[in-house]
Coordinates of C-alpha atoms (C1' of nucleotides) in Angstrom, one line a residue:
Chain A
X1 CA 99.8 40.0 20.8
X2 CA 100.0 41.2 22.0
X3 CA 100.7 39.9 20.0
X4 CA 103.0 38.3 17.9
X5 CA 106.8 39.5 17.7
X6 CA 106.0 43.0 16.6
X7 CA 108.7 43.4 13.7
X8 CA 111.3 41.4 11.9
X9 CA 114.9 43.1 12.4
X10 CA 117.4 41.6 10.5
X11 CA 121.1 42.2 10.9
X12 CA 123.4 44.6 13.0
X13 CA 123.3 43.8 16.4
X14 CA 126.9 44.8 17.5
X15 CA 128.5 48.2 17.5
X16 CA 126.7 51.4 17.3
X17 CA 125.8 51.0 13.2
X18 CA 123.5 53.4 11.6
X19 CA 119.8 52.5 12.5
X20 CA 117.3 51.4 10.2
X21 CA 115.0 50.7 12.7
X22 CA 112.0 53.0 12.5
X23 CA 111.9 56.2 14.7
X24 CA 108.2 55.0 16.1
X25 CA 110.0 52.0 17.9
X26 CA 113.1 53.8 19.3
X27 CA 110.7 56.7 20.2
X28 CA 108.2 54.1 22.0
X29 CA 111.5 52.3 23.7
X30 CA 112.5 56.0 25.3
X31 CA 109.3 56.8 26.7
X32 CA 109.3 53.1 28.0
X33 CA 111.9 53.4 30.2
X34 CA 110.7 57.0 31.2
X35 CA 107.7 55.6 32.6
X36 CA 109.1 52.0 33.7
X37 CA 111.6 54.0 35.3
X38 CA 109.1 56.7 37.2
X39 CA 110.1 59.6 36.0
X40 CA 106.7 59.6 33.7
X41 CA 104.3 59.0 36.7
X42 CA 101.1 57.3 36.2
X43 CA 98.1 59.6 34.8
X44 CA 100.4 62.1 33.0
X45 CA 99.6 63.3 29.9
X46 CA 101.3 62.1 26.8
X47 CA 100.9 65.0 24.0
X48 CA 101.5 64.4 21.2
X49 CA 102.4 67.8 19.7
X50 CA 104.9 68.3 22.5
X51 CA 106.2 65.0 22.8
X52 CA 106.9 65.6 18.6
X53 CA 108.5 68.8 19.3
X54 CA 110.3 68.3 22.4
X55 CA 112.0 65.2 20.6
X56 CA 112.4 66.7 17.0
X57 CA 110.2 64.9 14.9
X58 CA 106.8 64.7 13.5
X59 CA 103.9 64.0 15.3
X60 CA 103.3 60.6 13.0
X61 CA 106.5 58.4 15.0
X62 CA 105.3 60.0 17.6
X63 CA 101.6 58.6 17.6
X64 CA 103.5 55.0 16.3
X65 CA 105.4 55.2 19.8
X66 CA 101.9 55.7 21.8
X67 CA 100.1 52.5 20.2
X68 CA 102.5 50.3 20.7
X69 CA 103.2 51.2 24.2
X70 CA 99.6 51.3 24.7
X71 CA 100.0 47.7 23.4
X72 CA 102.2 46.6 26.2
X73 CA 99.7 48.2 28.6
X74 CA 101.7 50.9 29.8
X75 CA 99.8 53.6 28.4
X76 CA 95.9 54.5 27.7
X77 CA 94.7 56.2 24.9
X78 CA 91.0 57.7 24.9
X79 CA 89.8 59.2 20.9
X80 CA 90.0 62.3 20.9
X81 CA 90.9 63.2 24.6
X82 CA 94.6 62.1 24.6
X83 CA 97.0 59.2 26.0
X84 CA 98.0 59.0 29.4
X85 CA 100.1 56.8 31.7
X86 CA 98.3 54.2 33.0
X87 CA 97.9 53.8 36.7
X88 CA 98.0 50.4 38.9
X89 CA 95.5 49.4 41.4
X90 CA 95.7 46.7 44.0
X91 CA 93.2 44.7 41.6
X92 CA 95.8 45.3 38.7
X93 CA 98.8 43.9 40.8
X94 CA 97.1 41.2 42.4
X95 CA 96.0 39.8 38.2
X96 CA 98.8 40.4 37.3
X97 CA 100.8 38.1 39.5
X98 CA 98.5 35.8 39.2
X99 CA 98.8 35.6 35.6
X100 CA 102.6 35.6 35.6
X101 CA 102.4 32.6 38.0
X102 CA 100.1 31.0 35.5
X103 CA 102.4 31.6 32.6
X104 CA 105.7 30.8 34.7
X105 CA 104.5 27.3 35.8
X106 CA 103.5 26.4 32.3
X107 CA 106.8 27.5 30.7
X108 CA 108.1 24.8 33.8
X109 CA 106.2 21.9 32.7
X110 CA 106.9 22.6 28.7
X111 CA 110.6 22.6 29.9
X112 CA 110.0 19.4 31.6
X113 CA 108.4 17.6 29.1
X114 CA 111.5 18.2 26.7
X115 CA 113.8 17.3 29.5
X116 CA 115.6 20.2 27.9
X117 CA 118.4 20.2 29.9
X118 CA 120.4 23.1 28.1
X119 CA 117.4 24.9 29.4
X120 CA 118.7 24.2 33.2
X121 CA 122.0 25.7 32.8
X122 CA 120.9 29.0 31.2
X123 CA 118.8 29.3 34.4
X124 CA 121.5 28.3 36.8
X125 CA 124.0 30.8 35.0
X126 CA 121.0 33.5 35.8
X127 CA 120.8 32.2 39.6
X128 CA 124.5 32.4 40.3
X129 CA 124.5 36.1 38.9
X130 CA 121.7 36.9 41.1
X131 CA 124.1 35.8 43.9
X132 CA 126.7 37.9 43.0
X133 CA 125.0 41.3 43.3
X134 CA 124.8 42.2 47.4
X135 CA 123.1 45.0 48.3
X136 CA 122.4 46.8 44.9
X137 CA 118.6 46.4 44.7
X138 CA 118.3 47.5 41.2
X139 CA 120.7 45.1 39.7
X140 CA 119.2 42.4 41.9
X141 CA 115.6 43.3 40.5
X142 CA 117.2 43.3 36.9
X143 CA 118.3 40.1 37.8
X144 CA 115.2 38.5 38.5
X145 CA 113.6 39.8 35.8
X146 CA 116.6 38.3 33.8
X147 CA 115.9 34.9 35.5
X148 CA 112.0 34.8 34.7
X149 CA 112.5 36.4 31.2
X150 CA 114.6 33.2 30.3
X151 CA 112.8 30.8 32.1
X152 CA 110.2 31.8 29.5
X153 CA 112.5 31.7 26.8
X154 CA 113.8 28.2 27.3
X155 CA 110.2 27.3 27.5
X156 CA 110.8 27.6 23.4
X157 CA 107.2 28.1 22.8
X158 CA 106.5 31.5 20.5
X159 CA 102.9 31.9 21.5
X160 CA 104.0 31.9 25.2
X161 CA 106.8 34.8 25.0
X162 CA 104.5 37.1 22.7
X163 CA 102.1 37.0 25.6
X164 CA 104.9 37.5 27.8
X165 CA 106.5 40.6 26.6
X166 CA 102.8 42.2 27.5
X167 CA 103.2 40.5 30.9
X168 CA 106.4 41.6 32.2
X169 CA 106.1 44.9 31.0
X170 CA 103.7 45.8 33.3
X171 CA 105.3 43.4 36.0
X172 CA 108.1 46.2 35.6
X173 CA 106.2 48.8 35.4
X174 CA 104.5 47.3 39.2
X175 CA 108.5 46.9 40.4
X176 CA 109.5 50.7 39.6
X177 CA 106.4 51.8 41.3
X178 CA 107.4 50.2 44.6
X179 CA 110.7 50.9 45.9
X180 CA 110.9 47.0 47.3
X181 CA 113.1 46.2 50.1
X182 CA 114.8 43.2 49.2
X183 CA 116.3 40.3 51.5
X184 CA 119.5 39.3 51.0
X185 CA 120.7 38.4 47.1
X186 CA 121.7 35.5 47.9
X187 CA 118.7 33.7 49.7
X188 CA 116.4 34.6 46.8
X189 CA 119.0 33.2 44.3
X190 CA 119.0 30.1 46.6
X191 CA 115.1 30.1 46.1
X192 CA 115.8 30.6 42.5
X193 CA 118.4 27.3 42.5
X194 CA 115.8 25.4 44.3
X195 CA 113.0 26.1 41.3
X196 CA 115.9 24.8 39.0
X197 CA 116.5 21.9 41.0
X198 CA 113.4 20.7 40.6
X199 CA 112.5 21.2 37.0
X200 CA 115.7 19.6 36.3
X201 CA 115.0 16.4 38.1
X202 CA 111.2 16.8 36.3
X203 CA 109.5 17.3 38.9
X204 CA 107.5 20.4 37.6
X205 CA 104.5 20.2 40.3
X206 CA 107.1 20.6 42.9
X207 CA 108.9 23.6 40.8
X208 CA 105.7 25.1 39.8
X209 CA 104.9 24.9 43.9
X210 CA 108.1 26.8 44.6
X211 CA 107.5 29.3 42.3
X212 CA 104.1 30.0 42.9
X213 CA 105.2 30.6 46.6
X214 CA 107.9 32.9 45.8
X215 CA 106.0 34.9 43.6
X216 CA 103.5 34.8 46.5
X217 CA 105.8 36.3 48.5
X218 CA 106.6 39.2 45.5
X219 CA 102.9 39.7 45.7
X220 CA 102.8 40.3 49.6
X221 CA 105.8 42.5 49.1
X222 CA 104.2 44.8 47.1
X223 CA 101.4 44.9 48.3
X224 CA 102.6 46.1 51.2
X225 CA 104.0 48.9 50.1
X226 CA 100.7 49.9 48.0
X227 CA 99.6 52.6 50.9
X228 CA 97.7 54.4 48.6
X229 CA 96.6 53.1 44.9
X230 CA 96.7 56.0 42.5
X231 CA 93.3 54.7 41.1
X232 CA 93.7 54.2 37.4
Chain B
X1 CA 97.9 43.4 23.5
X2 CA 98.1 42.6 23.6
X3 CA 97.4 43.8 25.6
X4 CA 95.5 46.5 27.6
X5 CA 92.3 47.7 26.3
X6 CA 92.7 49.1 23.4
X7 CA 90.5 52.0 23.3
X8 CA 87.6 53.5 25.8
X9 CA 84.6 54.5 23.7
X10 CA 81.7 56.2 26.0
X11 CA 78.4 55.8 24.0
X12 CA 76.2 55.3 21.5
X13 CA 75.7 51.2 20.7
X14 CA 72.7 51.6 19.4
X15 CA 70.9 51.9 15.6
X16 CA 73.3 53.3 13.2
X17 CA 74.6 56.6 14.5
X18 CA 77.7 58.6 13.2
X19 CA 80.0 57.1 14.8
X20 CA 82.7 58.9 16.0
X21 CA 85.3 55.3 16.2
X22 CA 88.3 56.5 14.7
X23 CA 88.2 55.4 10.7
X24 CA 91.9 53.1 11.7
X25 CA 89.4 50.8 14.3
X26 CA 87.0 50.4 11.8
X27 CA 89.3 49.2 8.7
X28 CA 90.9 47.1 11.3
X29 CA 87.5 45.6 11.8
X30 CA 86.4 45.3 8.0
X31 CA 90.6 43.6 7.5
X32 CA 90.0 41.4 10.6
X33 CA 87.0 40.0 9.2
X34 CA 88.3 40.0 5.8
X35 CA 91.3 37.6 6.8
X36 CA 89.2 35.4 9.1
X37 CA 86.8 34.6 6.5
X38 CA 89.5 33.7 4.9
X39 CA 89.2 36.0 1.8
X40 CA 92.4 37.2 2.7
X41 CA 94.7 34.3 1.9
X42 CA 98.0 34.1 4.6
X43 CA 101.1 35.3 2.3
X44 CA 98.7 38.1 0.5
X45 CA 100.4 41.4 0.6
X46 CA 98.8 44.3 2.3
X47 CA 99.6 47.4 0.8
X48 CA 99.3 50.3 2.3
X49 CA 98.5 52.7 -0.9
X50 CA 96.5 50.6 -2.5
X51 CA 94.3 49.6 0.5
X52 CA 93.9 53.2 1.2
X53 CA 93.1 54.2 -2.8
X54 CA 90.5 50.9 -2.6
X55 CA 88.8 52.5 0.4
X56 CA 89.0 55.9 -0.3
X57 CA 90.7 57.1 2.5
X58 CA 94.6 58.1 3.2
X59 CA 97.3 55.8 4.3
X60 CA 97.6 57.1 7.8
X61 CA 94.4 55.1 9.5
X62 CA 95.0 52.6 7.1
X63 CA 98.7 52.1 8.7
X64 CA 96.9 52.6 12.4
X65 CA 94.6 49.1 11.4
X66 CA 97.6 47.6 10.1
X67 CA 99.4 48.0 13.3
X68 CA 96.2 46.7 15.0
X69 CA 96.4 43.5 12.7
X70 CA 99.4 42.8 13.7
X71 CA 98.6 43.5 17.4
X72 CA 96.1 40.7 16.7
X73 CA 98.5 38.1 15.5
X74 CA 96.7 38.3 12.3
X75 CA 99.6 40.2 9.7
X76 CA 103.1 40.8 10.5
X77 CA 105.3 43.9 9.1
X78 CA 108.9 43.8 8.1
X79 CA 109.8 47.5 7.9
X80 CA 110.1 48.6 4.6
X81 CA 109.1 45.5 3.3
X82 CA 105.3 45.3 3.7
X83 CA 102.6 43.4 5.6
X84 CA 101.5 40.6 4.7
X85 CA 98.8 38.5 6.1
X86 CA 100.3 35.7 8.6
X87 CA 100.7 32.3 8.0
X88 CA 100.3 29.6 10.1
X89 CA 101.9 26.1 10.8
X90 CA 101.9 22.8 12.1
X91 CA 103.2 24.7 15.1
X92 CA 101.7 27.3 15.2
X93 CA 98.4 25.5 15.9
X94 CA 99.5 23.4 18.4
X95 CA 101.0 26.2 20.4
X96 CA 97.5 28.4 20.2
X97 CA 95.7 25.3 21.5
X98 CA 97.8 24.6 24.1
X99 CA 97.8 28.5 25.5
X100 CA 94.4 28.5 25.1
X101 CA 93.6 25.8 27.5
X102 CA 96.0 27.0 29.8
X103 CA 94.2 29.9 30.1
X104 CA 90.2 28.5 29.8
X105 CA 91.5 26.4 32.7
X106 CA 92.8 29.5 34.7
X107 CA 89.3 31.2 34.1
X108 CA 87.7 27.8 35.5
X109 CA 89.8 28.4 38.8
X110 CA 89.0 31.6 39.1
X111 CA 84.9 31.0 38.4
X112 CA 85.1 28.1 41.1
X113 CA 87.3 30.1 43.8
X114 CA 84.6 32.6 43.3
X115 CA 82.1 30.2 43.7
X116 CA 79.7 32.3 41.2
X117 CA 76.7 30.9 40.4
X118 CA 75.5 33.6 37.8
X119 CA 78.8 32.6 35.9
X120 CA 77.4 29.2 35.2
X121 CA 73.8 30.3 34.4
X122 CA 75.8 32.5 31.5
X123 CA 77.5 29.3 30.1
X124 CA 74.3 27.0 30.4
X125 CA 72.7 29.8 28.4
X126 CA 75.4 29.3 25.9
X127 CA 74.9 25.5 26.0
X128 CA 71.4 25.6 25.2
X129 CA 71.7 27.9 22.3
X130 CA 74.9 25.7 21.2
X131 CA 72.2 22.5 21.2
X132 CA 69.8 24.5 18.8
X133 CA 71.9 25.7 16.2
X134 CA 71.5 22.0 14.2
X135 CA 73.4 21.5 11.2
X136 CA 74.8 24.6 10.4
X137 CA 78.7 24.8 11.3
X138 CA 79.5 28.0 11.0
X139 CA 76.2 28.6 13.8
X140 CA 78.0 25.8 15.5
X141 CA 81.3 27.3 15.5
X142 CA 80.1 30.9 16.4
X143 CA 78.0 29.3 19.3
X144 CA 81.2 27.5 20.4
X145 CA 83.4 30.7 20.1
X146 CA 80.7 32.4 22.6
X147 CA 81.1 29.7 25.0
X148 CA 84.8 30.0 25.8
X149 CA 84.6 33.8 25.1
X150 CA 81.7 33.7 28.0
X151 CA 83.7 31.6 29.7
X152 CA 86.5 34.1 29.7
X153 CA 84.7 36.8 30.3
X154 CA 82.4 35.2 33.7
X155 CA 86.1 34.9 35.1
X156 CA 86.2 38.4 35.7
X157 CA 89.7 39.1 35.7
X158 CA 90.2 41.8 33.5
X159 CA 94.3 41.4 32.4
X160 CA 92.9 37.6 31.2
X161 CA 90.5 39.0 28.9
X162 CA 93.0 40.7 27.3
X163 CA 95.3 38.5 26.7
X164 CA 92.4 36.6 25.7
X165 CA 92.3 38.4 22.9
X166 CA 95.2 37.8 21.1
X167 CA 94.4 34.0 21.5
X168 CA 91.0 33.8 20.2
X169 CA 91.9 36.4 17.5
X170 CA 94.1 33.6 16.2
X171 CA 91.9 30.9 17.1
X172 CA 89.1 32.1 15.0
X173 CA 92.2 32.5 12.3
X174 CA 92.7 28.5 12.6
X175 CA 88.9 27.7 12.3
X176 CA 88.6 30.2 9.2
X177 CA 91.5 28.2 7.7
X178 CA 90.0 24.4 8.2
X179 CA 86.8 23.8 6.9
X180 CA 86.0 21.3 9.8
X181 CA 83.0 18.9 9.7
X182 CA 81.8 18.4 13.6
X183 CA 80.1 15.9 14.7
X184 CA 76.5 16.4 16.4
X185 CA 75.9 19.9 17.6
X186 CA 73.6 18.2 20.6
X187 CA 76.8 15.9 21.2
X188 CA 79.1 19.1 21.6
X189 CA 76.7 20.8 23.6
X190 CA 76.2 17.9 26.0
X191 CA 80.0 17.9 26.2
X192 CA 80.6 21.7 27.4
X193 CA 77.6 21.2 29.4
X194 CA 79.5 18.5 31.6
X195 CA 82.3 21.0 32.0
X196 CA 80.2 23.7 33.7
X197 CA 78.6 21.2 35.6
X198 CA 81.6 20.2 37.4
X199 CA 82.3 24.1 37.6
X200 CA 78.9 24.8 39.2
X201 CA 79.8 21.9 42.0
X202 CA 83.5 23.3 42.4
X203 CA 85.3 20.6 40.9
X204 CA 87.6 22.5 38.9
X205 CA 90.0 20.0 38.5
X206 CA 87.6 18.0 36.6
X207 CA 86.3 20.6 34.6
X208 CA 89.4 21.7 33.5
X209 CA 90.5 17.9 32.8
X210 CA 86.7 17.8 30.9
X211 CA 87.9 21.1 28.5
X212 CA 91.6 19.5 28.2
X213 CA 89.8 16.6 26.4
X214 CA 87.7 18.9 24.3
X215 CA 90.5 20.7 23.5
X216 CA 92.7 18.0 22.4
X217 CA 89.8 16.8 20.3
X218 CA 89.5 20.2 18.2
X219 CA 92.8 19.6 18.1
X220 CA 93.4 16.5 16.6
X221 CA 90.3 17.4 14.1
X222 CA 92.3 20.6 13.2
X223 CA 95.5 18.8 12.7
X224 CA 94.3 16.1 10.6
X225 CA 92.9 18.6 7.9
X226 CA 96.2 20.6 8.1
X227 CA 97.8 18.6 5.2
X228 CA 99.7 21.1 3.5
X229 CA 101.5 23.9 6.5
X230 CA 101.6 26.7 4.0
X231 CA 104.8 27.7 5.8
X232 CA 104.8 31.3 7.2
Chain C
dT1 C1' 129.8 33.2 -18.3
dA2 C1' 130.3 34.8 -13.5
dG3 C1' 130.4 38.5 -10.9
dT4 C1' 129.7 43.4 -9.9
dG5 C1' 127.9 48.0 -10.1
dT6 C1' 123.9 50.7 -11.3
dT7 C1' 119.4 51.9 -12.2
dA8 C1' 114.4 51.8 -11.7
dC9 C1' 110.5 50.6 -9.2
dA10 C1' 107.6 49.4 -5.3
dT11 C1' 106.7 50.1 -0.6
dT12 C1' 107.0 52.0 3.8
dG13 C1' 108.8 55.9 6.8
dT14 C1' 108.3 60.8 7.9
dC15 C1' 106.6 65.3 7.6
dG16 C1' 103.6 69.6 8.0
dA17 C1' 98.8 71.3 7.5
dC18 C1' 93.9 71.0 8.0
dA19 C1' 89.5 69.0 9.9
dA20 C1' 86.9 66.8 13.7
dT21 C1' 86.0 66.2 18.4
dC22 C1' 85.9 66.9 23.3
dG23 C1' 85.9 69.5 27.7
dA24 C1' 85.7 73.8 29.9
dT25 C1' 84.6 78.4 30.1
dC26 C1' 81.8 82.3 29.5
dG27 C1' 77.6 84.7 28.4
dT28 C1' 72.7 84.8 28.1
dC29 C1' 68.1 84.1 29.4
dC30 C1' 64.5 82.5 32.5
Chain D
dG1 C1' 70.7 82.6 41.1
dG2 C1' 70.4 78.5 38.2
dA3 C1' 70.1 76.3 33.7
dC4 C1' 70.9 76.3 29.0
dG5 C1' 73.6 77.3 24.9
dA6 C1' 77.6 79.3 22.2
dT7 C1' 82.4 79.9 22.0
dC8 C1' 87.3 78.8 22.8
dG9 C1' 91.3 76.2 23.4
dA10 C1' 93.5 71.9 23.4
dT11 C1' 94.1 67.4 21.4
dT12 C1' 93.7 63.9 18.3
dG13 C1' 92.1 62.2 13.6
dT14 C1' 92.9 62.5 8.7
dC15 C1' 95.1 63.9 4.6
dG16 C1' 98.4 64.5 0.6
dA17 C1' 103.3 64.9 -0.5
dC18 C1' 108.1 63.9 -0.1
dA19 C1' 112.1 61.1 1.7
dA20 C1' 114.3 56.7 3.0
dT21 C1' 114.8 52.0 2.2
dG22 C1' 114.9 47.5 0.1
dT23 C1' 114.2 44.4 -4.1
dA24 C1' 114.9 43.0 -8.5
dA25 C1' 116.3 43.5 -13.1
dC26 C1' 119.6 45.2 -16.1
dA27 C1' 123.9 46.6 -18.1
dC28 C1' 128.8 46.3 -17.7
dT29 C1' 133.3 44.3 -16.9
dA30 C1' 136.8 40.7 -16.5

DNA sequence: TAGTGTTACATTGTCGACAATCGATCGTCC
DNA sequence: GGACGATCGATTGTCGACAATGTAACACTA
């Protein structure tokens, strides 16, 4: 749900062992990063036939891959007519944002309520990498999205992290679509610090504000650069 | 998923006509209500074969509902294990409840930045109908699920709605599994009636501080019957 | 008896083929 | 010429069969 976690993997993480995981999941994370990454742009057609034969298998992993990236909202699937990429408006941006603010400044005040202070250092250790990056705009992004993905995990609460693996797949999906002109990397990690600062003193209102205003400015950033919506 | 919309279906809602809704949707549907009515005990396997052999059809839309289950919080699948219908804890229940206010409060925001007056109408309508349904809890409990689906839905933000889903999936999954004896159906009514009241004068700090209190009350009523966590 | 290797069974994963459905195109009729 | 209907191609929906995987019970060995 979204969902709840999808599957239960147990075992091999490290090295390159031989994969049990099902080819419908490793077929759905290849066409993710096709379309998070552009090169699938928004209202192509996903066949299934050729997607099975350019890739070597059957069409039934293939359809697997479809629903569950039609799951995490990056594709749209009509009976009978086919699956294409989905396409962003200004309306879908704009929700979106506002949702992940809604989301982010809850995972702040369950992290304050703990006084989870473990939680704190994990997001510091993500601030001072953001710091480190310069000018590379795609590590700085991946950054970011490091530093909200574990502010949500911290936040230790399972509903809340199903809900936001729908989220920030899309919020990705936004990022690629916009080729965002960052400031410098290490006056947003200094707005990151400052978020951390305050949920470690408790003081989630305050945290929440911050974040709500950065990701205000996020919002106005892309916006921006939304000339011309591609209508879903 | 979850979640985007799953599906776009053009037509026919009327009488009883062939209906062209993939045969995966509707097992999905028949399973969904099956588990929420609690038929379907959390722990009971469901096996693909022998699903499909009881319903006549193959495996492949039976696998397509089963993904949808899951989708829904409702199973979970461990590949090659099986799917079983999820159970849920202690935790569990507190974590739904707490997302779910999060986001009824959200929808509240959005109704009174709006300042849409046809959106209260919709949820007095649902009071009124709450206040009639007398003794009967499961008409209580249906006309209580249409209340905070309505108020979802007046909200008008489309990516809430889907999330929305997932949640109320679950929460419906909670109410199946608690056989809860209310208190006055009038009472209740007059209670959610208070909360749009504040809506319809803008005071959405209040109303959302009104539904927090309902909220925690379901809460503690759902907790208190939750004597044996059937572990997941 | 404790431990190990093996076998059998249940279940899901994958495949290729056929049927149903939809949209567009073309032909026909007024 | 315009509107209606049939046909065609493309795509997904459904099916039955086979392969891969994991669990558990069993026999075997030390």
């Amino acid at each position: 749900m979204t969902t709840a976690p999808r599957t239960h993997r147990r075992g091999v993480k490290h090295g390159g062992e031989i994969s049990n995981v099902p080819l419908g999941e490793r077929i759905a994370d290849q066409l993710r990063d096709l379309i998070l990454d552009g090169v699938l742009a928004p209202g192509a057609p996903l066949v299934e036939t050729s997607l099975a034969a350019e890739l070597g298998v059957s069409r039934a992993p293939v359809r697997q891959a479809l629903r569950i990236l039609g799951l995490d909202g990056l594709v749209e699937t009509v009976p009978y007519r086919g699956t294409t990429v989905r396409g962003l408006d200004r309306r879908d941006v704009e929700e979106l944002l506002r949702i992940r603010t809604l989301h982010e400044g809850f995972a702040i005040r369950c992290i304050v309520e703990r006084g989870d202070h473990s939680a704190c250092d994990v997001l510091y250790a993500c601030c001072d990498e953001m710091a480190t990056v310069g000018g590379d705009v795609a590590a700085l992004n991946r950054a970011d999205a490091r530093f909200h993905a574990s502010l949500i995990e911290v936040a230790d609460h399972a509903l809340l992290i199903t809900l936001w693996r729908t989220i920030s797949m899309q919020v990705r999906h936004v990022m690629a679509m916009c080729n965002r002109r960052v400031a410098d990397a290490r006056v947003i990690a200094a707005h990151h610090r400052r978020i951390v600062d305050a949920i470690a003193v408790g003081e989630d209102e305050r945290a929440t504000m911050l974040l709500e205003a950065h990701v205000r400015d996020v919002i106005e950033l892309v916006l921006r650069e939304w000339s011309e919506p591609d209508a879903a």
